[in-house]
Short mmCIF file of C-alpha atoms and ligand atoms in Angstrom, two decimals:
data_model
loop_
_atom_site.label_atom_id
_atom_site.label_comp_id
_atom_site.label_asym_id
_atom_site.label_seq_id
_atom_site.Cartn_x
_atom_site.Cartn_y
_atom_site.Cartn_z
CA MET U 1 0.00 0.00 0.00
CA LEU U 2 0.99 3.61 -0.42
CA THR U 3 0.17 6.65 1.66
CA PRO U 4 -1.98 9.24 -0.14
CA GLU U 5 1.11 11.52 -0.23
CA ASN U 6 3.25 8.90 -1.96
CA ASN U 7 0.38 8.00 -4.27
CA ASP U 8 0.35 11.66 -5.35
CA ILE U 9 4.11 11.67 -5.93
CA LEU U 10 3.82 8.50 -8.01
CA THR U 11 0.88 9.53 -10.13
CA ARG U 12 1.15 13.32 -10.71
CA SER U 13 3.48 14.30 -13.51
CA GLY U 14 2.39 17.83 -14.52
CA PRO U 15 4.88 20.72 -14.61
CA GLY U 16 6.54 21.39 -11.25
CA THR U 17 5.59 18.08 -9.62
CA PRO U 18 8.44 15.81 -8.44
CA MET U 19 7.47 13.05 -10.93
CA GLY U 20 7.01 15.66 -13.64
CA GLN U 21 10.56 16.87 -13.05
CA LEU U 22 11.92 13.33 -13.09
CA MET U 23 10.22 12.56 -16.41
CA ARG U 24 11.37 15.88 -17.87
CA ALA U 25 14.99 14.87 -17.23
CA TYR U 26 14.64 12.43 -20.18
CA TRP U 27 13.45 12.50 -23.78
CA THR U 28 9.78 11.49 -23.94
CA PRO U 29 8.37 9.16 -26.63
CA ALA U 30 5.31 11.05 -27.85
CA MET U 31 3.76 9.56 -30.99
CA THR U 32 4.62 7.31 -33.89
CA GLU U 33 6.50 8.79 -36.82
CA ALA U 34 3.51 7.89 -39.02
CA GLU U 35 1.31 10.22 -36.94
CA VAL U 36 3.54 13.27 -37.48
CA PRO U 37 1.90 15.44 -40.17
CA ALA U 38 3.65 15.92 -43.51
CA ALA U 39 5.22 19.28 -44.44
CA ASP U 40 2.71 22.17 -44.54
CA GLU U 41 -0.17 19.88 -43.48
CA PRO U 42 -2.45 20.91 -40.57
CA PRO U 43 -1.02 20.53 -37.03
CA VAL U 44 -2.10 17.76 -34.65
CA ARG U 45 -2.72 17.98 -30.92
CA LEU U 46 -0.49 16.18 -28.46
CA GLN U 47 -1.23 15.86 -24.76
CA LEU U 48 1.94 14.92 -22.86
CA LEU U 49 2.85 14.97 -19.15
CA GLY U 50 -0.23 17.08 -18.44
CA GLU U 51 0.68 19.72 -21.04
CA ALA U 52 -1.21 20.60 -24.23
CA LEU U 53 1.02 20.79 -27.32
CA VAL U 54 0.71 20.94 -31.10
CA VAL U 55 2.94 19.14 -33.60
CA PHE U 56 3.53 20.28 -37.19
CA ARG U 57 6.12 20.09 -39.95
CA ASP U 58 7.18 23.24 -41.75
CA THR U 59 7.81 23.71 -45.47
CA GLN U 60 11.40 22.46 -45.06
CA GLY U 61 10.20 19.34 -43.25
CA ARG U 62 11.42 20.48 -39.83
CA ILE U 63 9.24 19.33 -36.93
CA GLY U 64 7.79 21.91 -34.56
CA VAL U 65 6.39 21.03 -31.14
CA LEU U 66 4.83 24.09 -29.54
CA GLU U 67 2.63 24.76 -26.55
CA GLU U 68 -0.91 24.57 -27.91
CA HIS U 69 -1.97 27.99 -26.62
CA CYS U 70 -0.83 31.09 -28.48
CA PRO U 71 1.33 33.37 -26.32
CA HIS U 72 -0.82 36.35 -27.36
CA ARG U 73 -4.21 35.54 -25.80
CA SER U 74 -4.15 31.74 -25.62
CA ALA U 75 -6.20 30.75 -28.67
CA SER U 76 -5.37 27.20 -29.70
CA LEU U 77 -2.72 26.86 -32.40
CA PHE U 78 -4.39 23.57 -33.36
CA PHE U 79 -6.80 25.73 -35.35
CA GLY U 80 -3.86 27.64 -36.84
CA ARG U 81 -2.75 27.74 -40.46
CA ASN U 82 0.45 25.90 -41.29
CA GLU U 83 1.80 28.47 -43.74
CA HIS U 84 5.24 28.84 -45.33
CA ASP U 85 7.76 27.81 -42.63
CA GLY U 86 5.56 28.55 -39.64
CA ILE U 87 2.20 28.22 -37.98
CA ARG U 88 -0.09 31.24 -37.92
CA CYS U 89 -2.64 31.77 -35.15
CA VAL U 90 -5.98 32.53 -36.80
CA TYR U 91 -7.14 34.94 -34.06
CA HIS U 92 -4.80 37.88 -34.84
CA GLY U 93 -2.40 36.37 -37.32
CA TRP U 94 0.75 36.04 -35.22
CA LYS U 95 3.06 33.50 -36.84
CA PHE U 96 5.65 31.23 -35.19
CA ASP U 97 8.41 29.07 -36.63
CA VAL U 98 9.42 25.59 -35.39
CA THR U 99 11.75 27.12 -32.77
CA GLY U 100 8.82 29.11 -31.34
CA GLN U 101 10.20 32.43 -32.63
CA CYS U 102 7.48 34.88 -33.67
CA VAL U 103 8.20 35.74 -37.31
CA ASP U 104 5.17 37.93 -38.09
CA MET U 105 2.95 40.11 -35.90
CA PRO U 106 0.59 41.90 -38.26
CA THR U 107 -1.47 43.54 -35.49
CA GLU U 108 1.49 45.68 -34.36
CA PRO U 109 2.76 48.77 -36.21
CA ALA U 110 5.58 48.23 -38.70
CA GLY U 111 8.94 48.51 -36.97
CA SER U 112 7.62 47.40 -33.56
CA PRO U 113 10.31 45.43 -31.63
CA MET U 114 7.61 43.23 -30.07
CA CYS U 115 7.69 40.49 -32.74
CA ALA U 116 11.43 39.82 -32.42
CA LYS U 117 11.07 39.46 -28.64
CA MET U 118 8.04 37.16 -28.75
CA ARG U 119 8.41 33.40 -28.52
CA ALA U 120 5.93 30.59 -28.24
CA ARG U 121 7.10 27.83 -25.91
CA ALA U 122 8.80 25.27 -28.15
CA PHE U 123 10.20 21.85 -27.30
CA PRO U 124 13.17 20.06 -28.93
CA ALA U 125 11.90 17.12 -31.01
CA ARG U 126 13.48 14.36 -33.07
CA LEU U 127 12.56 11.18 -34.88
CA ALA U 128 14.24 7.88 -34.00
CA GLY U 129 13.09 4.27 -34.27
CA GLY U 130 9.73 5.21 -35.80
CA VAL U 131 8.90 7.44 -32.80
CA LEU U 132 8.71 11.21 -32.30
CA TRP U 133 10.67 12.07 -29.15
CA VAL U 134 10.10 15.36 -27.33
CA TYR U 135 12.26 16.93 -24.64
CA MET U 136 10.22 18.90 -22.12
CA GLY U 137 12.85 19.70 -19.50
CA ASP U 138 15.34 22.52 -18.89
CA PRO U 139 16.40 23.74 -22.38
CA ALA U 140 19.95 24.27 -21.08
CA GLN U 141 20.30 20.58 -20.17
CA VAL U 142 19.14 18.49 -23.14
CA PRO U 143 20.04 14.86 -22.34
CA PRO U 144 21.37 12.25 -24.77
CA MET U 145 18.82 9.97 -26.42
CA PRO U 146 18.37 6.57 -24.73
CA ASP U 147 20.36 3.86 -26.50
CA PHE U 148 17.47 1.42 -27.01
CA GLU U 149 18.31 -1.46 -29.34
CA TRP U 150 15.49 -0.74 -31.76
CA LEU U 151 16.54 2.87 -32.37
CA GLY U 152 19.60 1.58 -34.26
CA LEU U 153 17.71 -0.82 -36.56
CA PRO U 154 16.58 -0.19 -40.15
CA ALA U 155 12.95 0.91 -40.48
CA SER U 156 12.11 -2.47 -42.10
CA HIS U 157 12.89 -4.24 -38.79
CA VAL U 158 10.63 -2.13 -36.58
CA TYR U 159 6.89 -1.56 -36.13
CA VAL U 160 5.54 0.98 -33.62
CA SER U 161 1.96 1.71 -32.60
CA ARG U 162 0.32 4.00 -30.06
CA TRP U 163 -2.99 3.85 -28.25
CA GLU U 164 -4.72 5.49 -25.27
CA GLN U 165 -5.38 4.00 -21.88
CA ASP U 166 -7.86 5.60 -19.48
CA CYS U 167 -5.87 5.37 -16.27
CA ASN U 168 -2.70 6.68 -14.69
CA TYR U 169 0.56 5.53 -16.32
CA ALA U 170 1.88 3.76 -13.18
CA GLN U 171 -1.28 1.70 -12.91
CA ALA U 172 -1.12 0.70 -16.57
CA MET U 173 2.58 -0.13 -16.31
CA ALA U 174 2.11 -2.21 -13.15
CA GLY U 175 0.27 -4.82 -15.22
CA GLU U 176 3.36 -5.46 -17.30
CA LEU U 177 5.59 -6.06 -14.27
CA ASP U 178 3.07 -8.22 -12.46
CA SER U 179 3.93 -11.57 -14.02
CA ALA U 180 1.74 -13.61 -11.67
CA HIS U 181 -1.46 -12.49 -13.41
CA VAL U 182 -0.54 -14.25 -16.65
CA GLY U 183 -1.67 -17.67 -15.39
CA PHE U 184 -5.14 -16.22 -14.75
CA LEU U 185 -6.06 -13.13 -16.73
CA HIS U 186 -4.76 -14.40 -20.07
CA SER U 187 -5.51 -18.10 -19.57
CA LEU U 188 -8.07 -20.42 -21.08
CA VAL U 189 -10.67 -22.06 -18.86
CA ASP U 190 -9.86 -25.70 -19.45
CA GLN U 191 -7.15 -25.87 -22.06
CA THR U 192 -3.42 -25.55 -21.86
CA ASP U 193 -1.47 -24.68 -24.99
CA ALA U 194 0.87 -27.40 -26.20
CA ASP U 195 3.57 -24.73 -26.46
CA ASP U 196 4.96 -24.40 -22.89
CA ARG U 197 6.12 -20.80 -23.26
CA LYS U 198 2.94 -19.33 -24.66
CA LEU U 199 0.97 -17.21 -22.18
CA THR U 200 -1.67 -19.95 -22.34
CA GLY U 201 0.97 -22.69 -22.04
CA ARG U 202 1.97 -25.15 -19.32
CA PHE U 203 4.78 -23.05 -17.80
CA PHE U 204 2.33 -20.39 -16.65
CA ARG U 205 -0.07 -23.00 -15.29
CA ALA U 206 2.47 -25.25 -13.58
CA ASP U 207 3.26 -22.76 -10.82
CA THR U 208 0.96 -19.83 -10.13
CA ALA U 209 3.10 -18.36 -7.33
CA PRO U 210 6.41 -17.50 -9.05
CA LEU U 211 9.51 -16.83 -7.02
CA TRP U 212 10.72 -13.23 -7.38
CA LYS U 213 14.15 -11.74 -7.49
CA ILE U 214 14.68 -8.02 -8.05
CA ILE U 215 18.11 -7.07 -9.39
CA PRO U 216 18.89 -3.33 -9.63
CA THR U 217 20.49 -2.08 -12.86
CA LEU U 218 21.90 1.25 -14.03
CA GLY U 219 18.56 2.27 -15.52
CA GLY U 220 16.02 0.48 -13.31
CA PHE U 221 15.77 -3.16 -12.28
CA LEU U 222 15.33 -6.71 -13.51
CA ALA U 223 12.11 -8.29 -12.29
CA CYS U 224 13.09 -11.97 -12.40
CA ASN U 225 10.21 -14.37 -11.85
CA GLY U 226 10.76 -18.11 -11.70
CA ARG U 227 8.12 -20.82 -11.99
CA LYS U 228 8.79 -24.36 -10.91
CA VAL U 229 8.11 -26.40 -14.05
CA GLU U 230 9.86 -29.70 -13.19
CA ALA U 231 10.87 -31.20 -9.88
CA ASP U 232 14.33 -29.66 -10.18
CA LYS U 233 13.87 -26.83 -12.70
CA ARG U 234 12.51 -23.31 -12.85
CA TYR U 235 11.35 -21.31 -15.86
CA TRP U 236 12.81 -17.83 -15.30
CA ARG U 237 11.53 -14.71 -17.01
CA VAL U 238 13.57 -11.54 -16.69
CA ASN U 239 11.37 -8.50 -17.23
CA GLN U 240 12.98 -5.08 -17.51
CA PHE U 241 11.83 -1.91 -15.78
CA LEU U 242 13.64 1.24 -16.88
CA LEU U 243 13.05 4.70 -15.46
CA PRO U 244 10.83 6.47 -15.89
CA PHE U 245 8.18 4.41 -17.72
CA TYR U 246 9.63 1.64 -19.87
CA THR U 247 9.08 -2.11 -19.66
CA MET U 248 10.32 -5.06 -21.66
CA ILE U 249 8.98 -8.58 -21.36
CA PRO U 250 10.79 -11.55 -22.90
CA PRO U 251 9.10 -12.57 -26.14
CA HIS U 252 8.18 -16.13 -27.02
CA PRO U 253 11.30 -17.48 -28.80
CA ALA U 254 9.55 -17.33 -32.20
CA ASP U 255 8.29 -13.77 -31.72
CA ALA U 256 9.72 -10.29 -32.18
CA ARG U 257 11.30 -8.39 -29.29
CA LEU U 258 9.34 -5.54 -27.78
CA VAL U 259 9.56 -2.40 -25.66
CA ARG U 260 6.52 -0.74 -24.13
CA MET U 261 6.33 2.89 -23.09
CA TRP U 262 3.71 4.03 -20.56
CA VAL U 263 3.68 7.78 -21.04
CA PRO U 264 1.42 10.09 -19.05
CA MET U 265 -1.00 12.05 -21.19
CA SER U 266 -2.53 13.56 -18.06
CA ASP U 267 -2.60 12.19 -14.52
CA GLU U 268 -5.70 10.16 -15.38
CA ARG U 269 -4.80 8.89 -18.85
CA CYS U 270 -1.73 7.59 -20.59
CA TRP U 271 -0.31 6.75 -23.99
CA VAL U 272 0.92 3.26 -24.57
CA LEU U 273 3.56 3.04 -27.28
CA CYS U 274 4.75 -0.39 -28.32
CA ALA U 275 7.82 -1.02 -30.47
CA THR U 276 8.14 -4.56 -31.85
CA PHE U 277 11.32 -5.38 -33.73
CA ARG U 278 13.56 -8.13 -35.07
CA PRO U 279 17.24 -7.37 -34.59
CA ASP U 280 18.28 -10.00 -37.16
CA ARG U 281 15.91 -9.49 -40.10
CA PRO U 282 13.13 -7.39 -41.63
CA LEU U 283 9.65 -7.98 -40.27
CA GLY U 284 7.44 -10.46 -42.11
CA GLU U 285 4.24 -9.47 -43.90
CA LYS U 286 2.15 -11.82 -41.75
CA GLU U 287 3.27 -10.43 -38.39
CA LEU U 288 3.01 -6.85 -39.67
CA ALA U 289 -0.55 -7.44 -40.88
CA ALA U 290 -1.49 -8.85 -37.46
CA TRP U 291 0.06 -5.90 -35.59
CA ARG U 292 -1.60 -3.38 -37.90
CA ASN U 293 -4.84 -5.12 -37.00
CA GLY U 294 -4.01 -4.57 -33.30
CA ASP U 295 -3.27 -8.22 -32.53
CA ASN U 296 -0.72 -9.78 -30.16
CA SER U 297 1.66 -7.12 -28.77
CA HIS U 298 -0.42 -4.23 -30.15
CA ARG U 299 -3.98 -3.05 -29.54
CA ARG U 300 -7.07 -2.89 -31.72
CA VAL U 301 -8.18 0.74 -32.21
CA VAL U 302 -10.95 2.56 -34.05
CA PRO U 303 -9.35 3.00 -37.50
CA GLY U 304 -7.53 6.30 -37.91
CA THR U 305 -7.56 7.02 -34.16
CA THR U 306 -5.69 6.01 -30.98
CA ARG U 307 -8.98 5.02 -29.29
CA PRO U 308 -9.17 1.29 -28.50
CA THR U 309 -12.21 -0.61 -29.76
CA GLU U 310 -12.60 -2.55 -26.48
CA ARG U 311 -13.10 0.03 -23.70
CA LEU U 312 -14.59 0.48 -20.26
CA ASP U 313 -17.60 2.33 -21.72
CA ASN U 314 -18.54 -0.77 -23.75
CA ASN U 315 -17.40 -3.26 -21.08
CA TYR U 316 -14.56 -4.27 -23.41
CA LEU U 317 -17.17 -6.12 -25.52
CA ILE U 318 -17.16 -8.90 -22.94
CA ASP U 319 -18.72 -12.16 -24.11
CA ARG U 320 -20.09 -13.93 -21.01
CA GLU U 321 -20.68 -17.17 -22.92
CA ASP U 322 -17.05 -17.23 -23.99
CA GLN U 323 -16.08 -16.51 -20.37
CA LYS U 324 -18.05 -19.55 -19.21
CA LYS U 325 -16.62 -21.95 -21.73
CA ARG U 326 -13.33 -20.81 -23.16
CA SER U 327 -11.43 -17.73 -22.01
CA PHE U 328 -10.93 -16.66 -18.40
CA THR U 329 -12.15 -13.11 -19.12
CA GLY U 330 -14.47 -13.39 -22.14
CA ILE U 331 -12.58 -10.38 -23.53
CA ALA U 332 -10.77 -10.66 -26.85
CA GLY U 333 -7.10 -9.70 -26.99
CA VAL U 334 -4.35 -9.79 -24.37
CA ARG U 335 -3.91 -6.00 -24.46
CA ALA U 336 -7.63 -5.37 -23.94
CA GLN U 337 -7.58 -7.82 -21.01
CA ASP U 338 -4.67 -5.92 -19.44
CA ALA U 339 -6.38 -2.57 -20.01
CA MET U 340 -9.60 -3.87 -18.46
CA VAL U 341 -8.00 -4.75 -15.14
CA SER U 342 -5.91 -1.54 -14.99
CA GLU U 343 -8.71 0.83 -15.97
CA SER U 344 -11.38 -0.86 -13.87
CA ALA U 345 -9.46 0.16 -10.72
CA GLY U 346 -10.37 3.80 -11.51
CA PRO U 347 -8.30 6.51 -13.22
CA ILE U 348 -6.01 6.84 -10.17
CA ALA U 349 -6.38 3.83 -7.88
CA ASP U 350 -6.45 4.50 -4.15
CA ARG U 351 -3.35 2.56 -3.18
CA SER U 352 -3.97 3.06 0.54
CA ARG U 353 -6.73 0.42 0.22
CA GLU U 354 -4.58 -2.33 -1.28
CA HIS U 355 -3.46 -5.61 0.30
CA LEU U 356 -0.20 -6.51 -1.37
CA GLY U 357 1.24 -10.03 -1.38
CA SER U 358 4.48 -11.67 -2.43
CA SER U 359 3.33 -11.71 -6.06
CA ASP U 360 3.40 -7.89 -6.07
CA ARG U 361 7.11 -7.54 -5.45
CA ALA U 362 7.98 -6.07 -8.84
CA VAL U 363 5.11 -3.60 -8.64
CA VAL U 364 6.27 -2.48 -5.20
CA ALA U 365 9.88 -2.16 -6.45
CA MET U 366 8.74 -0.06 -9.42
CA ARG U 367 6.74 2.32 -7.26
CA ARG U 368 9.55 2.62 -4.71
CA MET U 369 12.16 3.36 -7.37
CA LEU U 370 9.95 5.94 -9.09
CA ILE U 371 8.99 7.71 -5.87
CA ASP U 372 12.61 7.81 -4.61
CA ALA U 373 13.87 9.07 -7.97
CA ALA U 374 11.11 11.70 -8.17
CA VAL U 375 11.88 12.98 -4.69
CA SER U 376 15.63 13.15 -5.43
CA CYS U 377 15.03 14.86 -8.75
CA GLY U 378 12.13 17.14 -7.87
CA ARG U 379 13.12 18.19 -4.41
CA ASP U 380 16.91 17.84 -4.40
CA GLY U 381 17.68 18.40 -8.09
CA VAL U 382 19.55 15.08 -8.43
CA LYS U 383 18.85 13.32 -11.74
CA PRO U 384 19.06 9.52 -12.09
CA ALA U 385 22.26 8.14 -13.63
CA SER U 386 20.43 6.89 -16.73
CA ALA U 387 19.43 10.44 -17.73
CA SER U 388 23.04 11.05 -18.75
CA GLN U 389 24.12 7.45 -19.49
CA PRO U 390 22.21 6.27 -22.56
CA HIS U 391 23.74 2.78 -22.54
CA ALA U 392 21.55 2.07 -19.49
CA PHE U 393 18.78 1.43 -22.04
CA ALA U 394 20.76 -0.98 -24.25
CA VAL U 395 19.34 -4.08 -22.57
CA ARG U 396 17.03 -7.02 -23.28
CA ALA U 397 14.39 -9.04 -21.48
CA ASN U 398 15.28 -12.75 -21.44
CA GLN U 399 13.92 -16.14 -20.44
CA THR U 400 15.25 -19.65 -19.88
CA VAL U 401 14.83 -22.82 -17.82
CA LEU U 402 17.45 -23.20 -15.07
CA PRO U 403 18.27 -25.87 -12.52
CA GLU U 404 16.40 -25.22 -9.28
CA ASP U 405 19.55 -24.33 -7.36
CA LEU U 406 20.85 -21.76 -9.87
CA ASP U 407 20.10 -18.13 -9.07
CA PRO U 408 18.97 -16.17 -12.18
CA GLY U 409 21.59 -13.51 -11.38
CA GLN U 410 24.28 -16.20 -11.85
CA SER U 411 23.07 -17.26 -15.29
CA ASP U 412 25.12 -15.81 -18.18
CA GLU U 413 22.34 -16.76 -20.56
CA LEU U 414 19.93 -14.50 -18.68
CA MET U 415 22.25 -11.74 -17.57
CA ALA U 416 24.65 -11.14 -20.48
CA THR U 417 22.24 -8.89 -22.37
CA ALA U 418 19.92 -8.01 -19.48
CA LYS U 419 22.45 -5.75 -17.79
CA PRO U 420 23.87 -2.73 -19.61
CA ARG U 421 27.41 -3.10 -20.85
CA SER U 422 29.87 -0.29 -20.34
CA PRO U 423 29.82 2.35 -23.10
CA GLU U 424 33.35 1.26 -24.05
CA ALA U 425 32.14 -2.33 -24.63
CA SER U 426 29.23 -1.06 -26.75
CA MET U 427 31.63 0.97 -28.92
CA GLU U 428 33.90 -2.01 -29.38
CA THR U 429 31.00 -4.07 -30.71
CA ALA U 430 30.05 -1.26 -33.08
CA LYS U 431 33.55 -1.14 -34.64
S1 FES B 501 -4.45 34.78 -29.70
FE1 FES B 501 -3.06 34.15 -31.20
S2 FES B 501 -2.66 35.92 -32.35
FE2 FES B 501 -4.00 36.59 -30.84
FE1 FE2 B 502 -1.02 -9.07 -19.05
#
């Protein structure tokens, strides 16, 4: 459980809050590259960390991310005209370039110095790995980009999607770290998949109370969970948590790797971005078609929007017959099942009412790490090491079966790529 004070620290990320300051020490993944408008096309809205922004591309293709409200009298620049190399507010015609500089102020007399002094609030932005990244912190301290594996891959190896979730980011993210739910929420009523490592397979059924081991890393921690699958063997999964809102779960050996990003839109809603990628080869047409349809690692949305099709306001299209006979939830899609349990706790769950058990260890560790980091950053001005050490993010989630007496932290197979290597080692590999 958390005190109401700590619940506030964990869940509030607007400007000036401790968590808001922690998150603003990093680049923030904001939308997919495909959602960024083309040059001179109308701007789009972007709600991020409790702030209202607009995104547009100027005539030269440069991306502008500005505060949505015009610095004159706050009309929304979403309704603005994306004219030659700048966006023009339609209220009085003030025009701003991608840096936020006012370049035309037709309501002031010619020769007025006001235009040159006027700036809209603008945020540094860049594209990498099929994602638009925005930096919302101190402009004098722009951090390096995180060195995630997928950011260095060709576009043909990566697919990214984004959807909305109607609850606080920490609540949504908790579901990904809470491995014990897999044997229930995503299971089938009376069937077990022949493939042991599938979420509906034997490994998740054999032991419903996994053993936990939390191993701190440079950027967060490894949430190792081990299920007893034979008399003398455990199936270990090493999930990654990386500050401030990243998770990685080990994929089924035949599937693509993935990173999920749980980014606050406001305190009561979040974006979920999911990058799926194959380090060794381009993605196949079949898996791409499934992801575009919102299957497997991604989420089904109303076409052309980020709004999921299965939502709280339609009870996630629950099929009670299916729930009786086949699936544990009666809800189609693993992502919709996860969203259902997270959102049904309310937009910001009251964590003072919880009763946490041993299966919640990774969730507790995530909250603790976030709250401690937010307090250090927000109140004492100390940023986490990973804000300035991008190799903290160059890690993988792994899985394997180990002898019962072997600690996951002692397994090279699990640890070699789960822990960040030194930047020197990374450079040597790149040579
Ligand atoms: S409110 Fe934008 S120009 Fe006046
Ligand atoms: Fe899940």
